[in-house]
Amino acid sequence: VDYLCKSIYFSDDDMDCLAERSTLLSMIPRFVVDVCCYHFLKFNVTKVFLPHAGSGMEGRTMGSPHELTLDAQQTEICKKMFSMYLCKLVTCGFPELVTWEYFDNVGLMHTAEPDLKHHKVIGRGGLCVDLMHLSVTLAWTLDVLTLAFASPL
């Protein structure tokens, strides 16, 4: 954990800032997720991943990326998972190894690694989302969260 924190210059001051703003931050993940999905659904390259998402779904699956909307079931499932991730991100205990293991597992879930318990439970292989899309989403989210940190309490 010491190595991970030092390698990204994540200090005790950063952890204190997160703790100080945890109430505010715990309220914004759903907003951030909605804005993020609205933004990325403008691009066909990001829409193409959602029509094939079928885990936990009932009813009609959108057959084409052009049919996807913010309230489509595939989008809602993605938004729910992203909200859970963001809540964890802004409220977790960074000095704890279990936190870093969680983030590592989130990364593994988005690869083609078929042996994860998560994939077996939902009856499908890995998600295999290109690193490029994960990186762009993380960068975009970081920009939004930075604005939340920069605003006065």
CSV table of C-alpha atoms in Angstrom, one decimal, residues 44-143:
chain,number,residue,atom,x,y,z
A,44,ASN,CA,-20.7,5.1,-31.4
A,45,VAL,CA,-17.3,3.6,-30.4
A,46,THR,CA,-18.5,3.5,-26.7
A,47,LYS,CA,-22.1,2.5,-27.5
A,48,VAL,CA,-20.9,-0.7,-29.2
A,49,PHE,CA,-20.1,-2.3,-25.8
A,50,LEU,CA,-23.5,-2.0,-24.3
A,51,PRO,CA,-25.9,-3.9,-26.7
A,52,HIS,CA,-24.2,-7.2,-25.9
A,53,ALA,CA,-24.5,-6.7,-22.2
A,54,GLY,CA,-27.1,-9.3,-21.0
A,55,SER,CA,-26.2,-10.2,-17.4
A,56,GLY,CA,-29.0,-9.5,-15.0
A,57,MET,CA,-31.4,-8.3,-17.7
A,58,GLU,CA,-35.0,-9.2,-18.3
A,59,GLY,CA,-36.9,-8.2,-21.4
A,60,ARG,CA,-35.7,-6.7,-24.6
A,61,THR,CA,-32.0,-6.2,-25.4
A,62,MET,CA,-31.2,-3.3,-27.7
A,63,GLY,CA,-30.0,-4.8,-31.0
A,64,SER,CA,-28.1,-1.8,-32.2
A,65,PRO,CA,-26.0,0.9,-30.6
A,66,HIS,CA,-28.3,3.5,-32.2
A,67,GLU,CA,-31.2,2.2,-30.1
A,68,LEU,CA,-29.5,2.9,-26.8
A,69,THR,CA,-30.8,5.6,-24.6
A,70,LEU,CA,-29.9,6.8,-21.1
A,71,ASP,CA,-32.8,4.8,-19.6
A,72,ALA,CA,-32.2,1.6,-21.6
A,73,GLN,CA,-31.8,-1.5,-19.5
A,74,GLN,CA,-28.2,-2.1,-20.6
A,75,THR,CA,-27.3,1.5,-19.8
A,76,GLU,CA,-29.0,1.3,-16.4
A,77,ILE,CA,-27.0,-1.8,-15.4
A,78,CYS,CA,-23.8,-0.1,-16.5
A,79,LYS,CA,-24.7,3.1,-14.5
A,80,LYS,CA,-25.5,1.0,-11.4
A,81,MET,CA,-22.1,-0.7,-11.5
A,82,PHE,CA,-20.3,2.6,-12.2
A,83,SER,CA,-22.2,4.3,-9.3
A,84,MET,CA,-21.1,1.5,-6.9
A,85,TYR,CA,-17.5,1.9,-8.1
A,86,LEU,CA,-17.5,5.7,-7.6
A,87,CYS,CA,-19.1,5.4,-4.2
A,88,LYS,CA,-16.3,3.0,-3.2
A,89,LEU,CA,-13.7,5.3,-4.7
A,90,VAL,CA,-14.7,8.4,-2.7
A,91,THR,CA,-15.5,6.7,0.6
A,92,CYS,CA,-12.9,3.8,0.9
A,93,GLY,CA,-10.0,3.5,3.3
A,94,PHE,CA,-7.0,4.0,1.1
A,95,PRO,CA,-4.4,2.9,3.6
A,96,GLU,CA,-6.0,-0.6,3.7
A,97,LEU,CA,-4.8,-3.3,1.3
A,98,VAL,CA,-8.4,-4.5,0.8
A,99,THR,CA,-9.2,-1.2,-1.0
A,100,TRP,CA,-6.4,-1.7,-3.5
A,101,GLU,CA,-7.4,-5.3,-4.0
A,102,TYR,CA,-10.9,-4.1,-4.8
A,103,PHE,CA,-9.6,-1.7,-7.5
A,104,ASP,CA,-7.4,-4.5,-8.8
A,105,ASN,CA,-10.5,-6.8,-9.1
A,106,VAL,CA,-12.5,-4.1,-10.9
A,107,GLY,CA,-9.7,-3.9,-13.5
A,108,LEU,CA,-9.7,-7.7,-13.8
A,109,MET,CA,-13.5,-7.8,-14.3
A,110,HIS,CA,-13.1,-5.6,-17.3
A,111,THR,CA,-10.7,-8.0,-19.1
A,112,ALA,CA,-11.2,-11.3,-20.8
A,113,GLU,CA,-10.2,-13.2,-17.7
A,114,PRO,CA,-12.8,-16.0,-17.7
A,115,ASP,CA,-12.1,-17.6,-14.3
A,116,LEU,CA,-13.2,-14.9,-12.0
A,117,LYS,CA,-16.1,-15.7,-9.6
A,118,HIS,CA,-17.9,-12.6,-10.8
A,119,HIS,CA,-18.0,-14.0,-14.4
A,120,LYS,CA,-19.1,-17.4,-13.3
A,121,VAL,CA,-22.0,-16.0,-11.2
A,122,ILE,CA,-23.4,-14.1,-14.1
A,123,GLY,CA,-22.7,-16.9,-16.5
A,124,ARG,CA,-20.5,-15.1,-19.0
A,125,GLY,CA,-16.9,-14.5,-20.0
A,126,GLY,CA,-14.9,-11.4,-19.4
A,127,LEU,CA,-16.1,-8.0,-20.5
A,128,CYS,CA,-12.9,-7.3,-22.5
A,129,VAL,CA,-13.3,-3.5,-22.5
A,130,ASP,CA,-10.3,-2.0,-24.2
A,131,LEU,CA,-7.9,-0.1,-21.9
A,132,MET,CA,-8.3,3.0,-24.0
A,133,HIS,CA,-12.0,3.2,-23.1
A,134,LEU,CA,-11.4,2.6,-19.4
A,135,SER,CA,-8.6,5.2,-19.4
A,136,VAL,CA,-10.7,7.8,-21.1
A,137,THR,CA,-13.6,7.2,-18.7
A,138,LEU,CA,-11.3,7.4,-15.7
A,139,ALA,CA,-9.7,10.6,-17.0
A,140,TRP,CA,-13.2,12.2,-17.7
A,141,THR,CA,-14.4,11.2,-14.2
A,142,LEU,CA,-11.2,12.6,-12.6
A,143,ASP,CA,-11.9,15.9,-14.3
